[in-house]
mmCIF file of C-alpha atoms in Angstrom:
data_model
loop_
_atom_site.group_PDB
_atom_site.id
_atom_site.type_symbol
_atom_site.label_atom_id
_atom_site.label_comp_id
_atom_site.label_asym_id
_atom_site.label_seq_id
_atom_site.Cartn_x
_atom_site.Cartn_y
_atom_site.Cartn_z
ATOM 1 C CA UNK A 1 -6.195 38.419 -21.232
ATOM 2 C CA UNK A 2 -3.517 35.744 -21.761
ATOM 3 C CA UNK A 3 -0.664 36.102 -24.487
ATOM 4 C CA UNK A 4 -0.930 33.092 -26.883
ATOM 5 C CA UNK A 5 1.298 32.371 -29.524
ATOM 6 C CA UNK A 6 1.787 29.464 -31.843
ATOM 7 C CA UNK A 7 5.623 29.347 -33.234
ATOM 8 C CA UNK A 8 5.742 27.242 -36.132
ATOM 9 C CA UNK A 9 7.331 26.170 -39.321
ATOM 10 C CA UNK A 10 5.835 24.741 -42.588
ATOM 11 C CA UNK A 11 7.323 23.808 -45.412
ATOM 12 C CA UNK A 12 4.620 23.591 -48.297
ATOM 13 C CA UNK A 13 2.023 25.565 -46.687
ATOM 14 C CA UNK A 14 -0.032 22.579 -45.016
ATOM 15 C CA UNK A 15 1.310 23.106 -41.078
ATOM 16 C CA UNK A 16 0.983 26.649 -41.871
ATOM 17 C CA UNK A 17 -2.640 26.149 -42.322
ATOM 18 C CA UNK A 18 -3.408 23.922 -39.382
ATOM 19 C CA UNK A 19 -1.935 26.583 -37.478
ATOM 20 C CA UNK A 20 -3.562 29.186 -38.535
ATOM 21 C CA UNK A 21 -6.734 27.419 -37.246
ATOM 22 C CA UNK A 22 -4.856 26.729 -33.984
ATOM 23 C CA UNK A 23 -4.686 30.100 -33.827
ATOM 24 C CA UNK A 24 -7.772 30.821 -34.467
ATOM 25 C CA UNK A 25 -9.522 28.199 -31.452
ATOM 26 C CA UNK A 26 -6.673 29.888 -29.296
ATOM 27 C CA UNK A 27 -6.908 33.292 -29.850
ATOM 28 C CA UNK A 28 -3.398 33.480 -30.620
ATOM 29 C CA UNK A 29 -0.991 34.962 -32.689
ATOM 30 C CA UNK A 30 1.050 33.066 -35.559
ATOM 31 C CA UNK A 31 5.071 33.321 -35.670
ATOM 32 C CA UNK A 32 6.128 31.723 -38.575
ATOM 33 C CA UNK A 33 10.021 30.080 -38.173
ATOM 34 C CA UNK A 34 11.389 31.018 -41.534
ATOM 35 C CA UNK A 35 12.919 28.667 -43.976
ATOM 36 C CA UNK A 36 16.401 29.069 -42.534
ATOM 37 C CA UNK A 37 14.712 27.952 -39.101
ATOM 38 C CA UNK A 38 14.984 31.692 -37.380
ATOM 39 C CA UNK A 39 12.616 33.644 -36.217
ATOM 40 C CA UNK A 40 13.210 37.901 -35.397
ATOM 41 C CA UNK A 41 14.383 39.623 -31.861
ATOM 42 C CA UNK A 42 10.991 40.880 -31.437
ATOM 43 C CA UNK A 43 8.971 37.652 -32.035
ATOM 44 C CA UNK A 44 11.632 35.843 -29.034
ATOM 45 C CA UNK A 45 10.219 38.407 -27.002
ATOM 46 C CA UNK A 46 6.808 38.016 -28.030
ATOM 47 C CA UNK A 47 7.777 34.640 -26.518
ATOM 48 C CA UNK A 48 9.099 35.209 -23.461
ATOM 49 C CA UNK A 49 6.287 37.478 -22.660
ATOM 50 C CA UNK A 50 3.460 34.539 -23.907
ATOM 51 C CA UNK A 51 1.349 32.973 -20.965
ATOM 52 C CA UNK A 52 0.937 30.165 -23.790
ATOM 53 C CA UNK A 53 2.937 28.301 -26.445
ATOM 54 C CA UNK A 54 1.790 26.088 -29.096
ATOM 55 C CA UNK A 55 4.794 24.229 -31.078
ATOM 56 C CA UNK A 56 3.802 23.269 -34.724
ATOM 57 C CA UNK A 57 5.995 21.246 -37.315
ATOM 58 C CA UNK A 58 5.888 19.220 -39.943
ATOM 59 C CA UNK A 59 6.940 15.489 -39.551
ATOM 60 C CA UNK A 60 10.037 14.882 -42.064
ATOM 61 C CA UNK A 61 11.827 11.477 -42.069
ATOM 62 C CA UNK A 62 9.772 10.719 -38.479
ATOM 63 C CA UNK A 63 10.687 13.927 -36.251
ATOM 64 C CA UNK A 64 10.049 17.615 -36.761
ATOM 65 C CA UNK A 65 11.712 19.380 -39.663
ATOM 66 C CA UNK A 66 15.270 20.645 -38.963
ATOM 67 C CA UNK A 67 14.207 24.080 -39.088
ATOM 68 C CA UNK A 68 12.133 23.622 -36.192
ATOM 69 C CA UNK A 69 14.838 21.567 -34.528
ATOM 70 C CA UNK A 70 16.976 25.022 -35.165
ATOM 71 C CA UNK A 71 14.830 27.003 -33.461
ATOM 72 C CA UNK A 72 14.706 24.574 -30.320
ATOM 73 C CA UNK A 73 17.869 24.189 -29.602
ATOM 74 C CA UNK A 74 18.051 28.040 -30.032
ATOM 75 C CA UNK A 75 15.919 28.207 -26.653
ATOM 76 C CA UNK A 76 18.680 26.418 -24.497
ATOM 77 C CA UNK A 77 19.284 30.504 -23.886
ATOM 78 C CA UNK A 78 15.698 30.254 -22.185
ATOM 79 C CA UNK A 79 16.212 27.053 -20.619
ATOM 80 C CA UNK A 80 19.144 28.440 -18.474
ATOM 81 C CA UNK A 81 17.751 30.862 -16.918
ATOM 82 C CA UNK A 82 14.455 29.297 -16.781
ATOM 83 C CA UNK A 83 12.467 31.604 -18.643
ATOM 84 C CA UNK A 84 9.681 29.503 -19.871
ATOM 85 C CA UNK A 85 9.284 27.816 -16.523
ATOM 86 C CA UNK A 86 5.197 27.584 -16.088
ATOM 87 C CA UNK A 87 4.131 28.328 -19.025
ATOM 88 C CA UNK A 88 1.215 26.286 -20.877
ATOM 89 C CA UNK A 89 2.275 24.262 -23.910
ATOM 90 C CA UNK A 90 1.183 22.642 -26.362
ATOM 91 C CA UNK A 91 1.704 21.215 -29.828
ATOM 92 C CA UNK A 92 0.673 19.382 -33.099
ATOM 93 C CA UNK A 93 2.794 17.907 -36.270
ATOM 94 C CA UNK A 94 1.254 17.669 -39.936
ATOM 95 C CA UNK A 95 2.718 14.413 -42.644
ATOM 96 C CA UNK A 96 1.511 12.958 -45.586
ATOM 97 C CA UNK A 97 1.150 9.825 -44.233
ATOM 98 C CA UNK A 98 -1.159 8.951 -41.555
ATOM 99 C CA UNK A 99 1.243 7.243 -39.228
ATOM 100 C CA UNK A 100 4.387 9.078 -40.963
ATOM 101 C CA UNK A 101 5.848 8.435 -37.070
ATOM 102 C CA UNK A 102 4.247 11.556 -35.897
ATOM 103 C CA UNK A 103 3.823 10.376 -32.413
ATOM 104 C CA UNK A 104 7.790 10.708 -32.320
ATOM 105 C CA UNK A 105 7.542 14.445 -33.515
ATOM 106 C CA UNK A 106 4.964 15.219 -31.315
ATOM 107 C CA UNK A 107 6.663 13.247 -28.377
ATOM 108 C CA UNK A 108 9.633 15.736 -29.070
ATOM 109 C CA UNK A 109 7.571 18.754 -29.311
ATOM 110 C CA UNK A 110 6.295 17.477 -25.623
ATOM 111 C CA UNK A 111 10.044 17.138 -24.562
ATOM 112 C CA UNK A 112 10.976 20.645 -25.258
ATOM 113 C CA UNK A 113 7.930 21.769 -23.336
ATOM 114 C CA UNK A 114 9.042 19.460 -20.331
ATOM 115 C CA UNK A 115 12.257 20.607 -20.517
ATOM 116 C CA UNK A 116 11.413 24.571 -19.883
ATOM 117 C CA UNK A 117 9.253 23.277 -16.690
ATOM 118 C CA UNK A 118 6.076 24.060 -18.870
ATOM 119 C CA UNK A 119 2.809 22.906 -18.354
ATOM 120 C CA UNK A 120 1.757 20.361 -21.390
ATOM 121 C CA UNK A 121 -2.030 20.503 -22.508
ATOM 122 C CA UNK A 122 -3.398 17.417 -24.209
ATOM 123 C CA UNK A 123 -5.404 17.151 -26.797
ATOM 124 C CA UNK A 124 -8.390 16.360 -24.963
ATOM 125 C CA UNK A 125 -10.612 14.941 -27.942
ATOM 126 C CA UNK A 126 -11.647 11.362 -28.289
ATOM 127 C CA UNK A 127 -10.094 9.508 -30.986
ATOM 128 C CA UNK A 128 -13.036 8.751 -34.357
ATOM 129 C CA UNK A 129 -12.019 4.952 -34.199
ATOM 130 C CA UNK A 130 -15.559 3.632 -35.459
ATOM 131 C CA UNK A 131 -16.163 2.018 -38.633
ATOM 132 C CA UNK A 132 -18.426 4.782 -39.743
ATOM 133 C CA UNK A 133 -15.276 6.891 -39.117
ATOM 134 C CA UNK A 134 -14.063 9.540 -41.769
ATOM 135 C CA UNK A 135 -11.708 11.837 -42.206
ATOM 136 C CA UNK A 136 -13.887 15.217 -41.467
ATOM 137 C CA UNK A 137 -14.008 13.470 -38.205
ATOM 138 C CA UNK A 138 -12.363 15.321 -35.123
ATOM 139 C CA UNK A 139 -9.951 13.190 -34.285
ATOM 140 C CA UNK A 140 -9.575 10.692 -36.620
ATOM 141 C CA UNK A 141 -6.111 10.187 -36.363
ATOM 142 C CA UNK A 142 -6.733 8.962 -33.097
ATOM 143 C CA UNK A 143 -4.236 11.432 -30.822
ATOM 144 C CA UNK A 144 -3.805 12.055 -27.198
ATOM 145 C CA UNK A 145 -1.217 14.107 -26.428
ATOM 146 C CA UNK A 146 -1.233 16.704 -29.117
ATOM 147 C CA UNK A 147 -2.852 17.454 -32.522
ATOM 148 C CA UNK A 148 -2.206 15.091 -35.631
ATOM 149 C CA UNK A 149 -3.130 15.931 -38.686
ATOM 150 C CA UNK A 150 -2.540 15.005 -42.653
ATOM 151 C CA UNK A 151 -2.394 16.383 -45.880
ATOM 152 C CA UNK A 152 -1.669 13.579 -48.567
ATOM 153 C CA UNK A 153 1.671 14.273 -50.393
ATOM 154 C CA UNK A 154 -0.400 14.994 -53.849
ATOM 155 C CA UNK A 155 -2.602 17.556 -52.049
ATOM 156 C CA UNK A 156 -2.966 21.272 -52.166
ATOM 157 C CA UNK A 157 -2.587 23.232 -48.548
ATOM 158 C CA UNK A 158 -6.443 23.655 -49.134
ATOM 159 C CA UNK A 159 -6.963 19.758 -48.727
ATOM 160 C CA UNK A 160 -5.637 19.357 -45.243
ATOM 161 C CA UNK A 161 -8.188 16.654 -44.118
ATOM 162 C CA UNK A 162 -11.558 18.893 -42.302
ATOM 163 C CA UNK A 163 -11.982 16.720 -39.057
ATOM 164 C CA UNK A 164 -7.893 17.585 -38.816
ATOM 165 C CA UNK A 165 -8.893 21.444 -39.438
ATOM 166 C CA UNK A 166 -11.883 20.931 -36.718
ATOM 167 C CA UNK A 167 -9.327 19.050 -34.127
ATOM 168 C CA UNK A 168 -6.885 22.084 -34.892
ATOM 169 C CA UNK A 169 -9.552 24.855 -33.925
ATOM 170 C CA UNK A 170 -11.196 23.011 -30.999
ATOM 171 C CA UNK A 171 -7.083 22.146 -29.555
ATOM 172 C CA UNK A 172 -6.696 26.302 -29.546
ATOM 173 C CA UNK A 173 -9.834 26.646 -27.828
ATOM 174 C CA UNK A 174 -8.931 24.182 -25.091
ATOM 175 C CA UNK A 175 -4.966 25.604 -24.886
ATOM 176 C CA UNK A 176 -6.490 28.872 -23.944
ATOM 177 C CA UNK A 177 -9.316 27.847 -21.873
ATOM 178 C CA UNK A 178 -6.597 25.870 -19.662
ATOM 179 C CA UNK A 179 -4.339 28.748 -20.266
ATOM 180 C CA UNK A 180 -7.150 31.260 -18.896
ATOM 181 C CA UNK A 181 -8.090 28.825 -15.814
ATOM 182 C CA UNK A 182 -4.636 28.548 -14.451
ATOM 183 C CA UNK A 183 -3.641 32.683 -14.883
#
């Protein structure tokens, strides 16, 4: 059985729930990076030991939050002795907005993967671009190479749009199908 984990940080609750669905579709289990962007001795293990990692972060001021950004450069540790090397990656972003310049958080979340020699999954879902579109579509956002979602600025963390929390479950389903295919 393959070791899934998805590392994240939320501010107001709304990543937190998209990744708990990621989760879910995956299999996997949730480390939260805390408000001061660190996460505990144990949990780094828990990482080192993963087959699978799934980044999650909000998208502040068009990249991830700082706190996130904290806990990446904290893996440079990792990165020198290339102990991430192989592993499967993946990752999604949540913003108000639904441009908000996730592509660019998403895009970094892909970088850090690169960078440990990982393997990056895609999202693998075709975008709802029709005009009957909606958004308890899967997909409507329209990604490719990770999981976008939204949550409105004015909305509760239980308003996170349901084709978003559909695209989050069937992305962890896929990460740990690909995960399970190449262990």
């Amino acid at each position: 059985m393959s070791k899934i984990f998805v590392v994240y940080h939320s501010g107001y609750g709304h990543t937190r729930a998209v990744a708990e669905l990621v989760a879910k579709g995956a299999g996997a289990a949730l480390i939260a990076i805390d408000e001061n962007g660190d996460i505990t001795e144990a949990e780094w293990a828990s990482l080192n030991e993963a087959s699978a990692l799934i980044f999650g972060a909000p998208t502040y001021m068009g990249n991830v939050s700082w706190q996130f950004k904290k806990f990446a450069d904290a893996t440079s540790k990792i990165w020198f002795t290339r102990g991430w090397q192989d592993k499967v990656f993946g990752g999604f972003t949540n913003s108000a907005s639904p441009n908000g310049d996730k592509q660019v958080a998403l895009i970094t979340l892909q970088t850090l993967a690169s960078q440990h020699g990982g393997i990056w999954v895609s999202l693998g879902q075709a975008p709802s671009n029709t005009k009957a579109a909606t958004a308890d579509d899967v997909n409507n956002l329209g990604g490719s190479v990770g999981l976008l979602t939204r949550a409105p600025a004015d909305a509760s963390v239980d308003e996170v749009h349901k084709g978003d929390l559909k695209s989050a479950e069937l992305y962890g389903k896929r990460i740990a199908d690909v995960t399970q295919r190449l262990s």
